[in-house]
Amino acid sequence: MTYALSRAGDLIETNKTLRNTFMLLSLTLLPTIFGAWFGMVSGLNDWVALHPVIGFLSFIAVMVVLIFAVKAASDSFLGVVLLLLFTGTMGTMLSGAIEATLALKNGHMIVIEAVGGTAIVTFCCGLYAMVTKRDFSSWGGALSGILI
């Protein structure tokens, strides 16, 4: 009887963690969208096009600093704020690619399909992670290696 209660408690805790993770993931979309909009309307993309090396190196430097800052502050509210700043910066850096895609014939459909496809895949992966009994925690290193 206590094992069943313990297992139910673990399942509730897992679902709570997944819910919080997906809520934070959803929240990070807002600064990403704002960053992409800011990059397109501010003229930053034009400046980066004129100075690609400086723009690229600046992007890498800011990203590395923010990655380490988010990791260092991951157990506090500051970590969430830094994560939102990180995603906003990523949106700003993606704005050049989005702007170039929007300039294509039917470019708006490409962007909409990319956003919709990403949302569907993320939702399905989250749903699968919630209903499976499999532990994915050991996959982190391999997935990071594949990404790099």
PDB file of C-alpha atoms in Angstrom:
ATOM      1  CA  MET A   1       0.000   0.000   0.000  1.00  0.00           C
ATOM      2  CA  THR A   2       2.751   2.482   0.867  1.00  0.00           C
ATOM      3  CA  TYR A   3       4.622   1.616  -2.339  1.00  0.00           C
ATOM      4  CA  ALA A   4       1.518   2.512  -4.374  1.00  0.00           C
ATOM      5  CA  LEU A   5       1.162   5.804  -2.502  1.00  0.00           C
ATOM      6  CA  SER A   6       4.858   6.533  -2.986  1.00  0.00           C
ATOM      7  CA  ARG A   7       4.585   5.757  -6.718  1.00  0.00           C
ATOM      8  CA  ALA A   8       1.532   8.029  -7.010  1.00  0.00           C
ATOM      9  CA  GLY A   9       3.426  10.796  -5.219  1.00  0.00           C
ATOM     10  CA  ASP A  10       6.343  10.396  -7.631  1.00  0.00           C
ATOM     11  CA  LEU A  11       3.978  10.608 -10.597  1.00  0.00           C
ATOM     12  CA  ILE A  12       2.343  13.765  -9.226  1.00  0.00           C
ATOM     13  CA  GLU A  13       5.781  15.336  -8.654  1.00  0.00           C
ATOM     14  CA  THR A  14       6.906  14.378 -12.173  1.00  0.00           C
ATOM     15  CA  ASN A  15       3.777  15.876 -13.724  1.00  0.00           C
ATOM     16  CA  LYS A  16       4.219  19.048 -11.656  1.00  0.00           C
ATOM     17  CA  THR A  17       7.824  19.372 -12.858  1.00  0.00           C
ATOM     18  CA  LEU A  18       6.800  18.842 -16.481  1.00  0.00           C
ATOM     19  CA  ARG A  19       3.967  21.374 -16.148  1.00  0.00           C
ATOM     20  CA  ASN A  20       6.347  23.969 -14.688  1.00  0.00           C
ATOM     21  CA  THR A  21       8.922  23.250 -17.400  1.00  0.00           C
ATOM     22  CA  PHE A  22       6.400  23.733 -20.187  1.00  0.00           C
ATOM     23  CA  MET A  23       5.011  26.871 -18.557  1.00  0.00           C
ATOM     24  CA  LEU A  24       8.543  28.309 -18.462  1.00  0.00           C
ATOM     25  CA  LEU A  25       9.115  27.208 -22.063  1.00  0.00           C
ATOM     26  CA  SER A  26       5.912  28.988 -23.079  1.00  0.00           C
ATOM     27  CA  LEU A  27       6.967  32.083 -21.161  1.00  0.00           C
ATOM     28  CA  THR A  28      10.311  32.178 -22.997  1.00  0.00           C
ATOM     29  CA  LEU A  29       8.473  32.557 -26.294  1.00  0.00           C
ATOM     30  CA  LEU A  30       7.451  36.109 -25.398  1.00  0.00           C
ATOM     31  CA  PRO A  31      10.973  37.618 -25.195  1.00  0.00           C
ATOM     32  CA  THR A  32      11.988  35.568 -28.239  1.00  0.00           C
ATOM     33  CA  ILE A  33       9.166  37.108 -30.275  1.00  0.00           C
ATOM     34  CA  PHE A  34       9.931  40.559 -28.880  1.00  0.00           C
ATOM     35  CA  GLY A  35      13.648  40.135 -29.663  1.00  0.00           C
ATOM     36  CA  ALA A  36      12.889  39.088 -33.244  1.00  0.00           C
ATOM     37  CA  TRP A  37      10.560  42.075 -33.696  1.00  0.00           C
ATOM     38  CA  PHE A  38      13.144  44.420 -32.161  1.00  0.00           C
ATOM     39  CA  GLY A  39      15.878  43.123 -34.470  1.00  0.00           C
ATOM     40  CA  MET A  40      13.715  43.737 -37.534  1.00  0.00           C
ATOM     41  CA  VAL A  41      12.496  47.244 -36.671  1.00  0.00           C
ATOM     42  CA  SER A  42      15.625  48.647 -35.014  1.00  0.00           C
ATOM     43  CA  GLY A  43      17.965  48.441 -37.997  1.00  0.00           C
ATOM     44  CA  LEU A  44      20.236  46.053 -36.132  1.00  0.00           C
ATOM     45  CA  ASN A  45      20.101  43.575 -39.018  1.00  0.00           C
ATOM     46  CA  ASP A  46      21.410  46.248 -41.394  1.00  0.00           C
ATOM     47  CA  TRP A  47      24.295  47.007 -39.018  1.00  0.00           C
ATOM     48  CA  VAL A  48      25.151  43.291 -38.675  1.00  0.00           C
ATOM     49  CA  ALA A  49      25.063  42.945 -42.473  1.00  0.00           C
ATOM     50  CA  LEU A  50      27.632  45.762 -42.733  1.00  0.00           C
ATOM     51  CA  HIS A  51      29.821  44.344 -39.919  1.00  0.00           C
ATOM     52  CA  PRO A  52      29.325  40.551 -40.005  1.00  0.00           C
ATOM     53  CA  VAL A  53      32.479  39.598 -38.088  1.00  0.00           C
ATOM     54  CA  ILE A  54      31.852  42.060 -35.266  1.00  0.00           C
ATOM     55  CA  GLY A  55      28.174  41.056 -35.165  1.00  0.00           C
ATOM     56  CA  PHE A  56      29.004  37.339 -35.017  1.00  0.00           C
ATOM     57  CA  LEU A  57      31.688  37.713 -32.352  1.00  0.00           C
ATOM     58  CA  SER A  58      29.423  39.967 -30.292  1.00  0.00           C
ATOM     59  CA  PHE A  59      26.638  37.410 -30.532  1.00  0.00           C
ATOM     60  CA  ILE A  60      28.930  34.570 -29.414  1.00  0.00           C
ATOM     61  CA  ALA A  61      30.311  36.621 -26.510  1.00  0.00           C
ATOM     62  CA  VAL A  62      26.868  37.628 -25.252  1.00  0.00           C
ATOM     63  CA  MET A  63      25.539  34.074 -25.586  1.00  0.00           C
ATOM     64  CA  VAL A  64      28.468  32.529 -23.696  1.00  0.00           C
ATOM     65  CA  VAL A  65      28.168  35.064 -20.870  1.00  0.00           C
ATOM     66  CA  LEU A  66      24.405  34.532 -20.641  1.00  0.00           C
ATOM     67  CA  ILE A  67      24.712  30.733 -20.705  1.00  0.00           C
ATOM     68  CA  PHE A  68      27.110  30.768 -17.760  1.00  0.00           C
ATOM     69  CA  ALA A  69      25.074  33.422 -15.941  1.00  0.00           C
ATOM     70  CA  VAL A  70      21.853  31.399 -16.307  1.00  0.00           C
ATOM     71  CA  LYS A  71      23.631  28.280 -15.026  1.00  0.00           C
ATOM     72  CA  ALA A  72      25.133  30.160 -12.063  1.00  0.00           C
ATOM     73  CA  ALA A  73      21.781  31.657 -11.057  1.00  0.00           C
ATOM     74  CA  SER A  74      19.625  28.648 -11.938  1.00  0.00           C
ATOM     75  CA  ASP A  75      18.246  28.230  -8.415  1.00  0.00           C
ATOM     76  CA  SER A  76      16.910  31.770  -8.080  1.00  0.00           C
ATOM     77  CA  PHE A  77      14.507  34.221  -9.661  1.00  0.00           C
ATOM     78  CA  LEU A  78      17.508  35.939 -11.269  1.00  0.00           C
ATOM     79  CA  GLY A  79      18.063  32.736 -13.251  1.00  0.00           C
ATOM     80  CA  VAL A  80      14.585  33.055 -14.779  1.00  0.00           C
ATOM     81  CA  VAL A  81      15.208  36.716 -15.638  1.00  0.00           C
ATOM     82  CA  LEU A  82      18.554  35.833 -17.250  1.00  0.00           C
ATOM     83  CA  LEU A  83      16.900  32.987 -19.167  1.00  0.00           C
ATOM     84  CA  LEU A  84      14.307  35.415 -20.536  1.00  0.00           C
ATOM     85  CA  LEU A  85      17.115  37.818 -21.494  1.00  0.00           C
ATOM     86  CA  PHE A  86      18.909  34.917 -23.202  1.00  0.00           C
ATOM     87  CA  THR A  87      15.835  33.980 -25.244  1.00  0.00           C
ATOM     88  CA  GLY A  88      15.226  37.619 -26.137  1.00  0.00           C
ATOM     89  CA  THR A  89      18.803  37.878 -27.388  1.00  0.00           C
ATOM     90  CA  MET A  90      18.353  34.672 -29.382  1.00  0.00           C
ATOM     91  CA  GLY A  91      15.226  36.145 -30.971  1.00  0.00           C
ATOM     92  CA  THR A  92      17.159  39.276 -31.878  1.00  0.00           C
ATOM     93  CA  MET A  93      19.883  37.218 -33.506  1.00  0.00           C
ATOM     94  CA  LEU A  94      17.309  35.134 -35.405  1.00  0.00           C
ATOM     95  CA  SER A  95      15.601  38.248 -36.719  1.00  0.00           C
ATOM     96  CA  GLY A  96      17.948  38.472 -39.719  1.00  0.00           C
ATOM     97  CA  ALA A  97      17.010  34.984 -40.888  1.00  0.00           C
ATOM     98  CA  ILE A  98      13.334  35.651 -40.236  1.00  0.00           C
ATOM     99  CA  GLU A  99      13.510  38.939 -42.131  1.00  0.00           C
ATOM    100  CA  ALA A 100      15.218  37.254 -45.088  1.00  0.00           C
ATOM    101  CA  THR A 101      12.616  34.476 -45.091  1.00  0.00           C
ATOM    102  CA  LEU A 102       9.736  36.954 -44.937  1.00  0.00           C
ATOM    103  CA  ALA A 103      11.165  38.674 -48.019  1.00  0.00           C
ATOM    104  CA  LEU A 104      10.657  35.491 -50.065  1.00  0.00           C
ATOM    105  CA  LYS A 105       7.494  34.791 -51.996  1.00  0.00           C
ATOM    106  CA  ASN A 106       5.182  33.069 -49.462  1.00  0.00           C
ATOM    107  CA  GLY A 107       7.841  33.652 -46.808  1.00  0.00           C
ATOM    108  CA  HIS A 108       5.192  34.341 -44.207  1.00  0.00           C
ATOM    109  CA  MET A 109       3.850  30.814 -44.734  1.00  0.00           C
ATOM    110  CA  ILE A 110       7.324  29.347 -44.190  1.00  0.00           C
ATOM    111  CA  VAL A 111       7.639  31.186 -40.883  1.00  0.00           C
ATOM    112  CA  ILE A 112       4.119  30.176 -39.777  1.00  0.00           C
ATOM    113  CA  GLU A 113       4.777  26.524 -40.678  1.00  0.00           C
ATOM    114  CA  ALA A 114       8.091  26.556 -38.792  1.00  0.00           C
ATOM    115  CA  VAL A 115       6.473  27.996 -35.666  1.00  0.00           C
ATOM    116  CA  GLY A 116       3.485  25.652 -35.896  1.00  0.00           C
ATOM    117  CA  GLY A 117       5.650  22.592 -36.548  1.00  0.00           C
ATOM    118  CA  THR A 118       7.895  23.423 -33.614  1.00  0.00           C
ATOM    119  CA  ALA A 119       4.885  23.855 -31.328  1.00  0.00           C
ATOM    120  CA  ILE A 120       3.374  20.532 -32.423  1.00  0.00           C
ATOM    121  CA  VAL A 121       6.623  18.584 -32.006  1.00  0.00           C
ATOM    122  CA  THR A 122       7.285  20.162 -28.592  1.00  0.00           C
ATOM    123  CA  PHE A 123       3.744  19.366 -27.428  1.00  0.00           C
ATOM    124  CA  CYS A 124       3.965  15.755 -28.643  1.00  0.00           C
ATOM    125  CA  CYS A 125       7.376  15.205 -27.037  1.00  0.00           C
ATOM    126  CA  GLY A 126       6.089  16.614 -23.752  1.00  0.00           C
ATOM    127  CA  LEU A 127       2.982  14.450 -23.910  1.00  0.00           C
ATOM    128  CA  TYR A 128       5.093  11.361 -24.607  1.00  0.00           C
ATOM    129  CA  ALA A 129       7.444  12.197 -21.732  1.00  0.00           C
ATOM    130  CA  MET A 130       4.466  12.509 -19.383  1.00  0.00           C
ATOM    131  CA  VAL A 131       2.863   9.148 -20.253  1.00  0.00           C
ATOM    132  CA  THR A 132       5.942   6.936 -20.697  1.00  0.00           C
ATOM    133  CA  LYS A 133       7.649   5.171 -17.825  1.00  0.00           C
ATOM    134  CA  ARG A 134      11.031   5.562 -19.487  1.00  0.00           C
ATOM    135  CA  ASP A 135      13.707   7.726 -17.819  1.00  0.00           C
ATOM    136  CA  PHE A 136      15.261  10.202 -20.284  1.00  0.00           C
ATOM    137  CA  SER A 137      17.655  11.864 -17.842  1.00  0.00           C
ATOM    138  CA  SER A 138      20.651   9.908 -19.168  1.00  0.00           C
ATOM    139  CA  TRP A 139      20.134  11.235 -22.709  1.00  0.00           C
ATOM    140  CA  GLY A 140      21.371  14.757 -21.947  1.00  0.00           C
ATOM    141  CA  GLY A 141      25.036  14.241 -22.830  1.00  0.00           C
ATOM    142  CA  ALA A 142      24.338  12.381 -26.071  1.00  0.00           C
ATOM    143  CA  LEU A 143      21.746  14.918 -27.228  1.00  0.00           C
ATOM    144  CA  SER A 144      24.097  17.812 -26.456  1.00  0.00           C
ATOM    145  CA  GLY A 145      26.843  16.105 -28.450  1.00  0.00           C
ATOM    146  CA  ILE A 146      24.513  15.559 -31.378  1.00  0.00           C
ATOM    147  CA  LEU A 147      23.421  19.193 -31.242  1.00  0.00           C
ATOM    148  CA  ILE A 148      26.991  20.438 -31.345  1.00  0.00           C
TER     149      ILE A 148
END
